[in-house]
């Protein structure tokens, strides 16, 4: 089989991790001093590097470029070991409050796993592994001095990190209230369970070689899919608690921004009192929402002398006969604003000029129901019917 064909299963998780890294880059640029941001970026970077390094084509490329057979093994296993250490410390960051004890525990994890990485390179350099083995290095050299210890070292380190992480998560899960964090922890637990299956399959295949049996399929066929699932789910588990609330806020703000579009379309012909800073369409949605809200408020202030709250009361009474309270308030507000906007556009000196007894302020009937008013402007037929009823009632009502 062509080595490039075996890259395909790794493409999706690698692409997902790289996308996550790209989205995380602006946050890192803004808050690079934040240790949690740096740790998350490091974790995503290591996960991506692991996936890139362990594909068969990458293993062969690393070996060929360096001219050292099988040097891709300590390289990939070192990245995997560093990833395990970062996962453990990330769980500590989430679970424990900042303290000297937490910092010492994290330093201890990094120290232990740094020693493991060093031992991986020492055992590899001491081993005699002249024949390149891309698919079955673990079992082919299972009985070779030093590479045997090299293999056991990375597998035991990986298994230990999975067991310790799963234990910490299990004790902590019942205390977590955040929906996004709990979802992330479930992904982590399942990911670590798959990781343990990977370790058991690899160790069983290696032990079988020691017993002169050939169970290599456990290492070459059974274990790799579980390794992929392990890395994917663990990476997702760490991404979800941070990306989830961010995306939720963006979706909420985007929906709010769209809901206000009909109202802003009605009011945007009102020139601002002063020049306003423009926010581009590619600006963050929360900033664009804030600008739209501010512009609506400024436009309503300019429209305030034309707002007829007697008309609002008649429109509300007409709308209440067919709609619930919030919808009726929205329709009444939409009618009042539309009539006021038409009056604003009238040439100076006409009957549409605001009267002296109309206060130049906005009452809560308008300001407290902006969303409902904008929604009502989408339903032009219902709003137009109420407007006709309200204005007809005005025309037949005798004035004092």
Coordinates of C-alpha atoms in Angstrom, one line a residue:
X1 CA 0.0 0.0 0.0
X2 CA 1.2 3.5 -0.8
X3 CA 2.3 5.4 2.3
X4 CA 0.4 8.4 1.2
X5 CA -2.8 6.4 1.3
X6 CA -2.3 5.8 5.1
X7 CA -2.2 9.6 5.7
X8 CA -5.9 9.9 5.1
X9 CA -7.2 8.8 8.5
X10 CA -5.0 11.4 10.1
X11 CA -6.1 14.3 7.9
X12 CA -9.4 15.1 9.5
X13 CA -8.2 15.3 13.1
X14 CA -5.1 17.2 12.0
X15 CA -7.2 19.7 10.1
X16 CA -9.6 20.2 13.0
X17 CA -6.7 20.8 15.4
X18 CA -5.1 23.2 12.9
X19 CA -8.4 25.1 12.6
X20 CA -8.6 25.3 16.4
X21 CA -5.0 26.7 16.5
X22 CA -5.9 29.3 13.9
X23 CA -8.9 30.5 15.8
X24 CA -6.9 30.5 19.0
X25 CA -4.1 32.6 17.5
X26 CA -5.8 36.0 17.9
X27 CA -6.5 35.2 21.6
X28 CA -2.9 34.2 22.1
X29 CA -1.8 37.5 20.4
X30 CA -4.0 39.5 22.7
X31 CA -3.5 37.6 25.9
X32 CA -0.2 35.8 25.5
X33 CA 0.7 36.7 29.1
X34 CA -2.2 34.5 30.4
X35 CA -0.8 31.1 31.4
X36 CA -4.1 29.4 30.6
X37 CA -4.1 30.7 27.1
X38 CA -0.5 29.7 26.6
X39 CA -1.2 26.2 28.0
X40 CA -4.2 25.7 25.7
X41 CA -2.2 26.8 22.7
X42 CA 0.7 24.5 23.6
X43 CA -1.7 21.6 24.0
X44 CA -3.3 22.2 20.6
X45 CA 0.2 22.6 19.1
X46 CA 1.5 19.4 20.5
X47 CA -1.6 17.5 19.5
X48 CA -1.2 18.7 16.0
X49 CA 2.5 17.9 15.9
X50 CA 1.7 14.4 17.2
X51 CA -0.7 13.7 14.4
X52 CA 1.6 15.2 11.7
X53 CA 4.6 13.1 13.0
X54 CA 3.0 9.7 13.4
X55 CA 1.6 9.2 9.9
X56 CA 3.5 6.5 8.0
X57 CA 4.6 9.0 5.3
X58 CA 5.9 11.4 8.0
X59 CA 7.8 8.6 9.8
X60 CA 9.5 7.6 6.6
X61 CA 10.3 11.2 5.7
X62 CA 11.8 11.9 9.1
X63 CA 13.9 8.8 8.9
X64 CA 15.1 9.6 5.4
X65 CA 15.9 13.3 6.0
X66 CA 18.0 12.5 9.1
X67 CA 19.6 9.4 7.6
X68 CA 19.0 7.6 10.9
X69 CA 16.7 4.6 10.7
X70 CA 13.7 4.7 13.1
X71 CA 14.6 8.1 14.7
X72 CA 11.0 9.1 14.1
X73 CA 10.1 6.8 17.0
X74 CA 11.7 8.9 19.8
X75 CA 10.6 12.0 18.0
X76 CA 7.0 11.0 17.9
X77 CA 7.0 9.4 21.3
X78 CA 8.6 12.5 22.8
X79 CA 5.8 14.7 21.4
X80 CA 3.2 12.2 22.7
X81 CA 4.8 12.3 26.2
X82 CA 4.9 16.1 26.2
X83 CA 1.2 16.1 25.1
X84 CA 0.3 13.8 28.0
X85 CA 2.1 16.1 30.5
X86 CA 0.3 19.1 29.1
X87 CA -3.1 17.3 29.4
X88 CA -2.4 16.5 33.1
X89 CA -1.4 20.1 33.9
X90 CA -4.4 21.5 32.0
X91 CA -6.8 19.4 34.1
X92 CA -5.0 20.8 37.2
X93 CA -5.5 24.3 35.9
X94 CA -9.2 23.7 35.5
X95 CA -9.8 21.8 38.7
X96 CA -7.7 23.5 41.3
X97 CA -7.6 27.2 42.3
X98 CA -4.3 29.0 41.7
X99 CA -1.9 28.2 44.6
X100 CA 1.6 27.3 45.4
X101 CA 0.5 23.7 45.8
X102 CA -1.0 23.6 42.3
X103 CA 2.1 25.2 40.9
X104 CA 4.4 22.6 42.6
X105 CA 2.2 19.8 41.3
X106 CA 2.4 21.1 37.8
X107 CA 6.1 21.6 38.0
X108 CA 6.5 18.0 39.3
X109 CA 4.5 16.7 36.3
X110 CA 6.7 18.6 33.8
X111 CA 9.8 17.4 35.6
X112 CA 8.8 13.8 35.6
X113 CA 7.8 13.8 31.9
X114 CA 10.8 15.7 30.9
X115 CA 12.9 12.9 32.5
X116 CA 10.8 10.4 30.5
X117 CA 11.5 12.3 27.2
X118 CA 15.2 12.3 28.1
X119 CA 15.2 8.6 28.8
X120 CA 13.4 7.9 25.5
X121 CA 16.3 9.5 23.6
X122 CA 19.0 7.8 25.7
X123 CA 17.4 4.4 25.3
X124 CA 17.0 4.9 21.5
X125 CA 20.6 6.0 21.1
X126 CA 21.8 2.9 23.1
X127 CA 19.7 0.6 21.0
X128 CA 20.7 -1.1 17.8
X129 CA 17.8 -0.7 15.3
X130 CA 19.3 -0.6 11.8
X131 CA 16.3 -1.7 9.9
X132 CA 13.5 0.9 9.4
X133 CA 10.2 -0.3 10.6
X134 CA 7.3 2.0 9.8
X135 CA 4.3 -0.1 10.9
X136 CA 5.6 -2.6 13.4
X137 CA 8.6 -1.2 15.2
X138 CA 7.1 -2.0 18.7
X139 CA 6.7 -5.7 18.0
X140 CA 9.6 -6.2 15.6
X141 CA 12.1 -4.9 18.1
X142 CA 10.2 -6.1 21.2
X143 CA 13.1 -8.2 22.4
X144 CA 16.0 -5.9 21.4
X145 CA 17.9 -4.5 24.3
X146 CA 17.3 -0.8 25.0
X147 CA 14.6 -0.4 22.3
X148 CA 12.6 -2.8 24.4
X149 CA 12.9 -0.4 27.4
X150 CA 12.2 2.5 25.0
X151 CA 8.9 1.0 23.9
X152 CA 7.8 0.1 27.5
X153 CA 8.8 3.6 28.7
X154 CA 6.5 5.5 26.3
X155 CA 3.6 3.0 26.7
X156 CA 3.8 3.0 30.5
X157 CA 4.1 6.8 30.6
X158 CA 1.0 7.1 28.3
X159 CA -1.0 4.6 30.4
X160 CA -0.1 6.3 33.7
X161 CA -1.1 9.7 32.4
X162 CA -4.5 8.3 31.2
X163 CA -5.1 6.6 34.5
X164 CA -4.2 9.6 36.6
X165 CA -6.2 12.0 34.4
X166 CA -9.2 9.7 34.4
X167 CA -9.1 9.4 38.2
X168 CA -8.9 13.2 38.6
X169 CA -11.8 13.7 36.2
X170 CA -14.0 11.1 37.8
X171 CA -13.6 12.7 41.3
X172 CA -14.2 16.1 39.9
X173 CA -17.1 15.5 37.4
X174 CA -19.9 15.4 40.0
X175 CA -18.9 18.8 41.3
X176 CA -19.0 20.5 37.9
X177 CA -22.0 22.6 37.1
X178 CA -21.0 24.3 33.9
X179 CA -22.7 22.5 30.9
X180 CA -19.8 23.2 28.6
X181 CA -17.1 22.1 31.1
X182 CA -19.0 18.9 31.9
X183 CA -19.3 18.1 28.2
X184 CA -15.6 18.6 27.8
X185 CA -14.9 16.3 30.7
X186 CA -17.0 13.6 29.2
X187 CA -15.1 13.8 26.0
X188 CA -11.9 13.6 28.0
X189 CA -13.0 10.5 29.9
X190 CA -14.0 8.7 26.8
X191 CA -10.8 9.7 25.1
X192 CA -8.7 8.4 28.0
X193 CA -10.7 5.1 27.9
X194 CA -9.7 4.7 24.2
X195 CA -6.1 5.5 25.1
X196 CA -6.1 2.7 27.7
X197 CA -7.4 0.3 25.0
X198 CA -4.5 1.5 22.8
X199 CA -1.9 0.8 25.6
X200 CA -3.3 -2.6 26.5
X201 CA -3.4 -3.7 22.8
X202 CA 0.3 -2.5 22.3
X203 CA 1.5 -4.1 25.5
X204 CA -0.3 -7.4 24.8
X205 CA 1.3 -7.6 21.4
X206 CA 4.8 -6.9 22.8
X207 CA 4.3 -9.4 25.6
X208 CA 3.2 -12.0 23.0
X209 CA 6.5 -11.4 21.1
X210 CA 8.3 -12.1 24.4
X211 CA 6.4 -15.4 24.6
X212 CA 7.3 -16.3 21.0
X213 CA 3.7 -15.7 19.8
X214 CA 2.7 -13.4 16.9
X215 CA -0.1 -11.1 18.0
X216 CA 1.2 -8.2 16.0
X217 CA -2.2 -7.4 14.6
X218 CA -3.1 -5.9 18.0
X219 CA -0.3 -3.4 17.6
X220 CA -0.6 -2.7 13.9
X221 CA -4.3 -2.9 13.3
X222 CA -6.3 -2.7 16.5
X223 CA -4.3 -0.1 18.5
X224 CA -3.9 2.7 15.9
X225 CA -7.7 3.6 15.5
X226 CA -7.9 3.8 19.3
X227 CA -4.9 6.1 19.4
X228 CA -6.6 8.4 16.9
X229 CA -9.9 8.4 18.8
X230 CA -7.9 9.0 22.0
X231 CA -6.1 12.1 20.7
X232 CA -9.2 13.5 18.9
X233 CA -11.5 13.2 21.9
X234 CA -8.9 14.5 24.3
X235 CA -8.2 17.5 22.1
X236 CA -12.0 18.1 21.7
X237 CA -12.4 17.8 25.5
X238 CA -10.0 20.6 26.1
X239 CA -11.4 22.7 23.3
X240 CA -15.1 22.5 24.1
X241 CA -15.1 24.3 27.5
X242 CA -13.3 27.3 26.0
X243 CA -14.7 27.3 22.4
X244 CA -18.3 26.4 23.5
X245 CA -19.1 29.6 25.4
X246 CA -17.3 31.7 22.9
X247 CA -19.3 30.3 20.0
X248 CA -22.5 30.4 22.0
X249 CA -22.0 34.1 22.7
X250 CA -21.2 34.8 19.0
X251 CA -24.3 32.9 17.9
X252 CA -26.5 34.8 20.4
X253 CA -25.0 38.2 19.4
X254 CA -25.3 37.4 15.7
X255 CA -29.0 36.5 16.2
X256 CA -29.6 39.6 18.2
X257 CA -27.8 41.7 15.5
X258 CA -30.1 40.2 12.8
X259 CA -33.2 40.7 14.8
X260 CA -32.5 44.4 15.1
X261 CA -32.0 44.8 11.3
X262 CA -35.6 45.8 10.5
X263 CA -35.7 48.5 13.1
X264 CA -32.3 49.8 12.1
X265 CA -33.4 49.8 8.4
X266 CA -36.3 52.1 9.4
X267 CA -34.2 54.5 11.5
X268 CA -30.9 54.6 9.6
X269 CA -32.2 57.6 7.5
X270 CA -31.9 59.7 10.6
X271 CA -28.6 61.5 10.4
X272 CA -26.4 61.1 13.6
X273 CA -25.8 64.2 15.6
X274 CA -22.1 63.7 15.3
X275 CA -19.8 61.6 13.1
X276 CA -19.6 58.0 14.3
X277 CA -16.8 55.6 14.0
X278 CA -17.5 52.9 11.4
X279 CA -17.1 49.2 12.3
X280 CA -16.4 47.0 9.3
X281 CA -18.5 43.9 8.5
X282 CA -15.5 41.7 9.5
X283 CA -15.3 43.2 13.0
X284 CA -16.3 41.0 16.0
X285 CA -20.0 40.5 16.1
X286 CA -20.3 41.8 19.7
X287 CA -18.8 45.1 18.5
X288 CA -21.1 45.3 15.5
X289 CA -24.1 44.5 17.8
X290 CA -23.0 47.3 20.2
X291 CA -22.7 49.7 17.4
X292 CA -26.1 48.8 16.0
X293 CA -27.7 49.2 19.4
X294 CA -26.0 52.6 19.9
X295 CA -27.1 53.8 16.5
X296 CA -30.7 52.8 17.1
X297 CA -30.6 54.6 20.4
X298 CA -29.1 57.8 18.9
X299 CA -31.7 57.7 16.1
X300 CA -34.6 57.3 18.6
X301 CA -33.3 60.3 20.5
X302 CA -33.5 62.4 17.3
X303 CA -36.9 60.9 16.6
X304 CA -38.2 61.5 20.2
X305 CA -40.1 64.8 19.5
X306 CA -42.2 63.0 16.8
X307 CA -43.1 59.9 18.9
X308 CA -46.9 60.1 19.7
X309 CA -47.7 58.0 22.8
X310 CA -51.4 58.6 22.4
X311 CA -51.0 56.7 19.0
X312 CA -49.0 54.1 20.9
X313 CA -51.8 53.5 23.4
X314 CA -54.4 53.1 20.6
X315 CA -52.1 50.8 18.6
X316 CA -51.5 48.7 21.7
X317 CA -55.2 48.4 22.4
X318 CA -55.8 47.3 18.9
X319 CA -52.9 44.8 18.9
X320 CA -53.8 43.4 22.3
X321 CA -57.1 42.1 20.9
X322 CA -55.2 39.6 18.7
X323 CA -51.7 39.1 20.2
X324 CA -50.0 38.5 23.5
X325 CA -48.6 41.3 25.6
X326 CA -45.0 41.4 24.3
X327 CA -46.1 41.1 20.7
X328 CA -48.7 43.8 21.1
X329 CA -46.1 46.1 22.6
X330 CA -43.8 45.4 19.7
X331 CA -46.5 46.1 17.1
X332 CA -47.5 49.3 18.9
X333 CA -43.9 50.5 19.1
X334 CA -43.4 49.7 15.5
X335 CA -46.5 51.7 14.4
X336 CA -45.4 54.6 16.6
X337 CA -41.8 54.6 15.2
X338 CA -43.0 54.2 11.6
X339 CA -45.4 57.1 11.9
X340 CA -42.8 59.2 13.7
X341 CA -40.2 58.4 11.0
X342 CA -42.6 59.5 8.3
X343 CA -43.3 62.7 10.1
X344 CA -39.5 63.3 10.5
X345 CA -39.1 63.1 6.7
X346 CA -41.8 65.7 6.2
X347 CA -40.5 69.1 5.0
X348 CA -40.2 71.8 7.6
X349 CA -43.3 73.9 8.2
X350 CA -45.8 71.1 7.5
X351 CA -48.4 69.7 9.9
X352 CA -46.1 66.9 10.7
X353 CA -43.8 69.2 12.8
X354 CA -43.6 68.0 16.4
X355 CA -45.9 70.0 18.8
X356 CA -44.6 71.8 21.7
X357 CA -46.3 69.6 24.3
X358 CA -44.6 66.5 23.1
X359 CA -41.5 65.8 25.4
X360 CA -38.2 65.2 23.6
X361 CA -37.5 61.9 25.4
X362 CA -38.1 58.2 24.8
X363 CA -40.4 56.4 27.2
X364 CA -39.9 52.8 28.3
X365 CA -42.7 51.7 26.0
X366 CA -40.1 52.0 23.3
X367 CA -36.8 51.5 25.0
X368 CA -37.8 48.3 26.9
X369 CA -39.1 46.5 23.8
X370 CA -36.6 47.2 21.0
X371 CA -36.4 43.5 20.1
X372 CA -40.2 43.1 19.9
X373 CA -40.5 46.2 17.9
X374 CA -37.9 45.0 15.4
X375 CA -39.6 41.6 15.1
X376 CA -43.0 43.3 14.5
X377 CA -41.5 45.3 11.6
X378 CA -40.8 42.0 9.9
X379 CA -44.5 41.2 9.9
X380 CA -45.6 44.1 7.8
X381 CA -49.2 43.0 7.3
X382 CA -50.1 42.8 11.0
X383 CA -48.3 46.0 11.8
X384 CA -50.1 47.8 8.9
X385 CA -53.5 46.6 10.0
X386 CA -52.9 47.9 13.5
X387 CA -51.6 51.2 12.1
X388 CA -54.8 51.7 10.1
X389 CA -56.9 50.9 13.1
X390 CA -55.0 53.3 15.3
X391 CA -54.9 56.1 12.9
X392 CA -58.6 55.6 12.0
X393 CA -59.5 55.8 15.7
X394 CA -57.5 59.0 15.9
X395 CA -59.4 60.6 13.0
X396 CA -62.9 59.9 14.6
X397 CA -61.9 60.9 18.1
X398 CA -63.0 64.5 18.9
X399 CA -60.1 66.7 20.0
X400 CA -60.5 68.9 23.0

